[in-house]
PDB file of C-alpha atoms in Angstrom:
ATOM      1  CA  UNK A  10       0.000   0.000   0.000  1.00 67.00           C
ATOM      2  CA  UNK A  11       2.640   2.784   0.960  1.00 75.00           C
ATOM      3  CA  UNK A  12       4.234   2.359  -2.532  1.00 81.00           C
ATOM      4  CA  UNK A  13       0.952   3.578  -4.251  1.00 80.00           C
ATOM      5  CA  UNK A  14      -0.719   5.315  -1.412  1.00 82.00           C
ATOM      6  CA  UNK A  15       2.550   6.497   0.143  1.00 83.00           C
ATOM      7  CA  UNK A  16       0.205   9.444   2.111  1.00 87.00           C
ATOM      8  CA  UNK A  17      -2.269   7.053   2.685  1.00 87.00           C
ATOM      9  CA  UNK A  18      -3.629   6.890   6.734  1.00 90.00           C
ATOM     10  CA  UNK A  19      -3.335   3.449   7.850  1.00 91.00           C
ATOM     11  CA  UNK A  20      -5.761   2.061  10.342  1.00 92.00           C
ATOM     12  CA  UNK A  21      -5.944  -1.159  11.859  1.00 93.00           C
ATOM     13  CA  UNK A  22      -9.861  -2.444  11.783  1.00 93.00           C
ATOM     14  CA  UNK A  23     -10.837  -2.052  15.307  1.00 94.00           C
ATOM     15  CA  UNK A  24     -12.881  -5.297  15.278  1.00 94.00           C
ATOM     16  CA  UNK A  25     -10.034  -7.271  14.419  1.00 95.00           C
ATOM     17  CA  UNK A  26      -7.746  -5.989  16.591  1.00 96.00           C
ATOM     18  CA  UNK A  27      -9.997  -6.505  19.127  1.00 96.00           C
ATOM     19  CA  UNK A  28     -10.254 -10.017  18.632  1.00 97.00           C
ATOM     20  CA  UNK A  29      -6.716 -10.425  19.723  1.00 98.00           C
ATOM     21  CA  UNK A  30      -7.751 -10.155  23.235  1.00 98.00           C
ATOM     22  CA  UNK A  31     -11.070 -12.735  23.496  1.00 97.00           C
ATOM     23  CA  UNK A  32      -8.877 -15.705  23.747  1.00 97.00           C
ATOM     24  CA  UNK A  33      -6.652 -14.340  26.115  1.00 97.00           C
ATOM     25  CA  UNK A  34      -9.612 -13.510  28.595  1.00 96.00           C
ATOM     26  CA  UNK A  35     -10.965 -17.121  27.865  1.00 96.00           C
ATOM     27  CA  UNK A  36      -8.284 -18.520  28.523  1.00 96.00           C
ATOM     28  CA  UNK A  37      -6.947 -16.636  31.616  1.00 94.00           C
ATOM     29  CA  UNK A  38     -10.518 -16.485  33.509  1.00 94.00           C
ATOM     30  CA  UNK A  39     -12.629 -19.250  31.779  1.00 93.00           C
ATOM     31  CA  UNK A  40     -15.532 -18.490  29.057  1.00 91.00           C
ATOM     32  CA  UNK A  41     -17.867 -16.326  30.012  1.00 88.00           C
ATOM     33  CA  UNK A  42     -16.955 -15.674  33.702  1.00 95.00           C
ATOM     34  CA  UNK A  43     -17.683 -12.231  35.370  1.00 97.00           C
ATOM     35  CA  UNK A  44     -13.990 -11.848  35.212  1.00 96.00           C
ATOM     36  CA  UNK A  45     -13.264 -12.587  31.468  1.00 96.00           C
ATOM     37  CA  UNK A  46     -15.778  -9.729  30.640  1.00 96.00           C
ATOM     38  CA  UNK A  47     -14.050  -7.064  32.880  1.00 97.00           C
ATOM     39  CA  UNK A  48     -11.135  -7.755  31.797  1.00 97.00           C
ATOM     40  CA  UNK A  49     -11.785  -7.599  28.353  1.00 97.00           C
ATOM     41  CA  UNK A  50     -14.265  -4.634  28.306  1.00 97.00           C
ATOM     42  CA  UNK A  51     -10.914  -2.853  30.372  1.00 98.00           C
ATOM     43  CA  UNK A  52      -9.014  -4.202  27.693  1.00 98.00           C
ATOM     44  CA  UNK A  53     -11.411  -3.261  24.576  1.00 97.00           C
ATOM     45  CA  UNK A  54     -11.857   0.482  26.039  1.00 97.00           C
ATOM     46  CA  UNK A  55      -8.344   1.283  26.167  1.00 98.00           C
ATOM     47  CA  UNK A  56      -8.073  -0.525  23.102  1.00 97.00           C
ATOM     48  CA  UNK A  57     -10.775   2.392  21.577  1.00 96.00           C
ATOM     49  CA  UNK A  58      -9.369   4.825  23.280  1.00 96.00           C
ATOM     50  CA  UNK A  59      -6.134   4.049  21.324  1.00 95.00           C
ATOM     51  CA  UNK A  60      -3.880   3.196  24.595  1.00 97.00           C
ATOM     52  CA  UNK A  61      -2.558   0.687  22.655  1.00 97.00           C
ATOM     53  CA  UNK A  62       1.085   0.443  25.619  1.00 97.00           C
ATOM     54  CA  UNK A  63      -2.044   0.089  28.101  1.00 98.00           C
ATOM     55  CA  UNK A  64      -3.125  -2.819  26.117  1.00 98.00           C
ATOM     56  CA  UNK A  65       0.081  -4.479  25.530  1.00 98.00           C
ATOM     57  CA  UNK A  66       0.746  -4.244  29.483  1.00 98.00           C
ATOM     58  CA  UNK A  67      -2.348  -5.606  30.298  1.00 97.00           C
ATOM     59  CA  UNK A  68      -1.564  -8.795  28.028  1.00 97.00           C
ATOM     60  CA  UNK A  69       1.802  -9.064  29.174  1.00 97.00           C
ATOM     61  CA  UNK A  70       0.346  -9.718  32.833  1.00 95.00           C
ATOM     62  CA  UNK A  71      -0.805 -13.036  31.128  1.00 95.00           C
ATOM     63  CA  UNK A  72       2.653 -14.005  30.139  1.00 94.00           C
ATOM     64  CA  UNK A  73       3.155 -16.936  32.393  1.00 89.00           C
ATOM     65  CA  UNK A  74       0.286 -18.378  32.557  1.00 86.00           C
ATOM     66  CA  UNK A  75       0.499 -21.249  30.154  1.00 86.00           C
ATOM     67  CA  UNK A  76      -2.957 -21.452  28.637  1.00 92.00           C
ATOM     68  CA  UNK A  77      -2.779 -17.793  28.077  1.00 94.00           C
ATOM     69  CA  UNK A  78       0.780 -17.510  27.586  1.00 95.00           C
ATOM     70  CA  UNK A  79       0.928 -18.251  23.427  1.00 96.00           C
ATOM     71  CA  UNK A  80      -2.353 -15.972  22.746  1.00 97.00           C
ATOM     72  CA  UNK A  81      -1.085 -13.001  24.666  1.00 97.00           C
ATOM     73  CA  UNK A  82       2.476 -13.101  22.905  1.00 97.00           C
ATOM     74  CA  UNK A  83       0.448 -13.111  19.939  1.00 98.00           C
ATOM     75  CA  UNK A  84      -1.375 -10.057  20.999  1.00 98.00           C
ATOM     76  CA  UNK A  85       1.457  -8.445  22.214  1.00 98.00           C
ATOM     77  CA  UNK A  86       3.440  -8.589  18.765  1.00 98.00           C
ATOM     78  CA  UNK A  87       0.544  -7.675  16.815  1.00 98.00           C
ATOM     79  CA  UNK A  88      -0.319  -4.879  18.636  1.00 98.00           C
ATOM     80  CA  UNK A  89       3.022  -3.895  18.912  1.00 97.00           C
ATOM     81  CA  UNK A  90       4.034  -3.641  14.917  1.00 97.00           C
ATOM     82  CA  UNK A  91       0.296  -1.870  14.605  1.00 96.00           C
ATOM     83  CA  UNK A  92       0.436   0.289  17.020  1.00 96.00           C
ATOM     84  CA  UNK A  93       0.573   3.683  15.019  1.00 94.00           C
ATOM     85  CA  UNK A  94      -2.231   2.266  12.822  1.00 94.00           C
ATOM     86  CA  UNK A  95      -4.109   1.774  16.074  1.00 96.00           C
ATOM     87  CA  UNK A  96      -4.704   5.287  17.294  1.00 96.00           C
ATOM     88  CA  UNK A  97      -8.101   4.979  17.199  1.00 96.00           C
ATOM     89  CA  UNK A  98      -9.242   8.005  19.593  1.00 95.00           C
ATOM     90  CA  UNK A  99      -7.420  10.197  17.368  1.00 96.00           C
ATOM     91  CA  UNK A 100      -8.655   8.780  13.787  1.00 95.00           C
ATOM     92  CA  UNK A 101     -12.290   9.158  14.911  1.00 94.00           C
ATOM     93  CA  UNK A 102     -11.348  12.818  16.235  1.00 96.00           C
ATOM     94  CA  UNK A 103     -10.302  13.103  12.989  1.00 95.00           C
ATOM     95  CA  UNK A 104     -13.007  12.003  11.157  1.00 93.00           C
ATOM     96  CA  UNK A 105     -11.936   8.520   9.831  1.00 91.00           C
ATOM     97  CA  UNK A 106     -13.474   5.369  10.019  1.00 89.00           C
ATOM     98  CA  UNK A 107     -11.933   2.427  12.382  1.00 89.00           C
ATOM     99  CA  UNK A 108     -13.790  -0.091  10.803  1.00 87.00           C
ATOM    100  CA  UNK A 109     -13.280  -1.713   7.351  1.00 80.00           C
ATOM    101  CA  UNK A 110     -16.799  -2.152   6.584  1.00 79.00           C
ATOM    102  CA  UNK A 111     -17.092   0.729   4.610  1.00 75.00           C
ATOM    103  CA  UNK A 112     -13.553  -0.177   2.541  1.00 71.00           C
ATOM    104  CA  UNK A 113     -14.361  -3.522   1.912  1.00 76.00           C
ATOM    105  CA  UNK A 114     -17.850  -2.220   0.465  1.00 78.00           C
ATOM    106  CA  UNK A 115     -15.772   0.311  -1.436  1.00 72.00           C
ATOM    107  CA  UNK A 116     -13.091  -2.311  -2.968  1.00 71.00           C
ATOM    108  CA  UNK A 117     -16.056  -4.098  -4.218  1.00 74.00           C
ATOM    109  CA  UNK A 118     -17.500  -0.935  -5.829  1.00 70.00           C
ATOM    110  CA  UNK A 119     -14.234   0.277  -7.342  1.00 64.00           C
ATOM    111  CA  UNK A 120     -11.936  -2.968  -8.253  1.00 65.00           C
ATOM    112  CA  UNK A 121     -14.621  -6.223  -7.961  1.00 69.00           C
ATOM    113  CA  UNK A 122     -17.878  -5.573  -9.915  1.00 68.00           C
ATOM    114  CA  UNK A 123     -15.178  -3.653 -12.838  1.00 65.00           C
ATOM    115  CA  UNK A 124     -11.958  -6.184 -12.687  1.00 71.00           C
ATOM    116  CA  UNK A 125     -13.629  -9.364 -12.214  1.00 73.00           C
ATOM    117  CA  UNK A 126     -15.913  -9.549 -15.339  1.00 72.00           C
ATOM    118  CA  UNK A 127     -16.433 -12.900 -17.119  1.00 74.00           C
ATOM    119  CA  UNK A 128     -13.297 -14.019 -19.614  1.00 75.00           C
ATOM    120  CA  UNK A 129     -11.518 -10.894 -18.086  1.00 74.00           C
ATOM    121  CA  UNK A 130      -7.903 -11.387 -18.673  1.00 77.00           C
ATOM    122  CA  UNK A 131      -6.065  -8.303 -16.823  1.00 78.00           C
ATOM    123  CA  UNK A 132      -1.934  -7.507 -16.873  1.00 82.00           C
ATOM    124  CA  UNK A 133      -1.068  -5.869 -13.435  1.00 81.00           C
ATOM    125  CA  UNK A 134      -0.257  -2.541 -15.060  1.00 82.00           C
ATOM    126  CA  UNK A 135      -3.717  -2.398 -16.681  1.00 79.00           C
ATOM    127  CA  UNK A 136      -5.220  -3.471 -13.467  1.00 77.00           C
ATOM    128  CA  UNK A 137      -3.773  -0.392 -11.564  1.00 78.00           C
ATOM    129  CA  UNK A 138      -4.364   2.054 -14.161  1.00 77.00           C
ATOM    130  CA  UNK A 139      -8.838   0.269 -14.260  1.00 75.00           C
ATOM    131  CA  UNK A 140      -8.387   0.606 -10.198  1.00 74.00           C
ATOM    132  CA  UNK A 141      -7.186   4.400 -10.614  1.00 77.00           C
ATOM    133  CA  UNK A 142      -9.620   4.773 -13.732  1.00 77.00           C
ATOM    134  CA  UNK A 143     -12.597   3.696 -11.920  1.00 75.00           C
ATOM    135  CA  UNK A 144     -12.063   5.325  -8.437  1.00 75.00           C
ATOM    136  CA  UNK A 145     -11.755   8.832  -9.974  1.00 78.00           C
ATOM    137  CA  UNK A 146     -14.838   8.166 -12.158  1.00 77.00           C
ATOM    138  CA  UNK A 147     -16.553   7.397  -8.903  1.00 75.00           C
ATOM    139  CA  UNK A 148     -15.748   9.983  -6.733  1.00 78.00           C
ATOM    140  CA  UNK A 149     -15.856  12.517  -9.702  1.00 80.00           C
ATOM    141  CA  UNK A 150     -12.308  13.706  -9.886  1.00 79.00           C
ATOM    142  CA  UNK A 151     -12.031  12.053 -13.715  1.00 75.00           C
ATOM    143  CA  UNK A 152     -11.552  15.667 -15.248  1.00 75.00           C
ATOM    144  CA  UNK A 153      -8.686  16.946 -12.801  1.00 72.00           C
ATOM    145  CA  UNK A 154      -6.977  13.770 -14.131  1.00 67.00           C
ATOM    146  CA  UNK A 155      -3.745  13.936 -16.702  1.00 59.00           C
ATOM    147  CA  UNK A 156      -3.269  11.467 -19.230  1.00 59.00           C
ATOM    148  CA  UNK A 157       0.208  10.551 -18.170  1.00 50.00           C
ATOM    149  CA  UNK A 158      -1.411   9.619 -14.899  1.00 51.00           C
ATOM    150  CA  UNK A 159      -2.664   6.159 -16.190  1.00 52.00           C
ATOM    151  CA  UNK A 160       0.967   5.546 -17.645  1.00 55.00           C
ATOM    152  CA  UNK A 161      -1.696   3.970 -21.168  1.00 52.00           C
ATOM    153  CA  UNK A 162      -0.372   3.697 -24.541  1.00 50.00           C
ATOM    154  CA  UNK A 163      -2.932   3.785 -27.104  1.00 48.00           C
ATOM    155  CA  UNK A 164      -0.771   2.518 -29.609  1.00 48.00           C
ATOM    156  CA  UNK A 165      -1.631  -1.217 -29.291  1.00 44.00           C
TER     157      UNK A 165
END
């Protein structure tokens, strides 16, 4: 992504970062106990919040315990190479989305129903230029666009 979006704000879908921590609170407390769900609306609220070193310390409490142990690492090092695409309390502030609902819906839109036609046989270079074609058709920039921007030779 940063090699064609290289300005592009990266954001972690909150849902699946927060899915990270659900086996770790199984595991730890049991399914379903009083204690599993404190812990892991605690850990889901700083997780929102974007207190992403808050998070991380709270699974590294888990650490030792063996049935927990493997999940938490696994939280830990996820959350810890995401965790500038996790400042969710800002992003919001800002405006954006923390969910990739509305992306997915929007790669559908722009790349599936144009790049998956029947028979469609697609180079990656005409691929990227369709992509770039069809999102600034959509969102009605097509006439700010150069000509040189889709990189097409029309001598073929």
């Amino acid at each position: 992504m940063e090699k064609y979006f290289p300005q592009a704000v990266q954001i972690v879908d909150w849902y699946h970062a927060s899915q990270y921590l659900t086996p770790i609170a199984e595991t730890a407390f049991g399914a379903d106990t009083q204690r599993a769900r404190q812990w892991l609306a605690q850990a889901r609220t700083d997780l929102w919040e974007g207190r992403i070193r808050e998070v991380i310390r709270s699974c590294r409490t888990f650490l030792h315990r063996t049935a927990s142990e493997a999940f938490a690492q696994k939280a830990i090092t996820y959350y810890t190479n995401n965790e500038k695409r996790m400042d969710y309390a800002r992003f919001r502030q800002q405006g954006y989305l923390i969910g990739s609902g509305t992306i997915e819906s929007a790669c559908k839109q722009i790349a599936a129903s144009r790049l998956k036609c029947s028979g469609a046989r697609w180079t990656l270079a005409g691929v990227i230029a369709t992509a770039k074609a069809r999102a600034a058709w959509l969102s009605k920039t097509w006439d700010s666009l150069k000509p040189i921007y889709f990189n097409l030779s029309l001598a073929h």
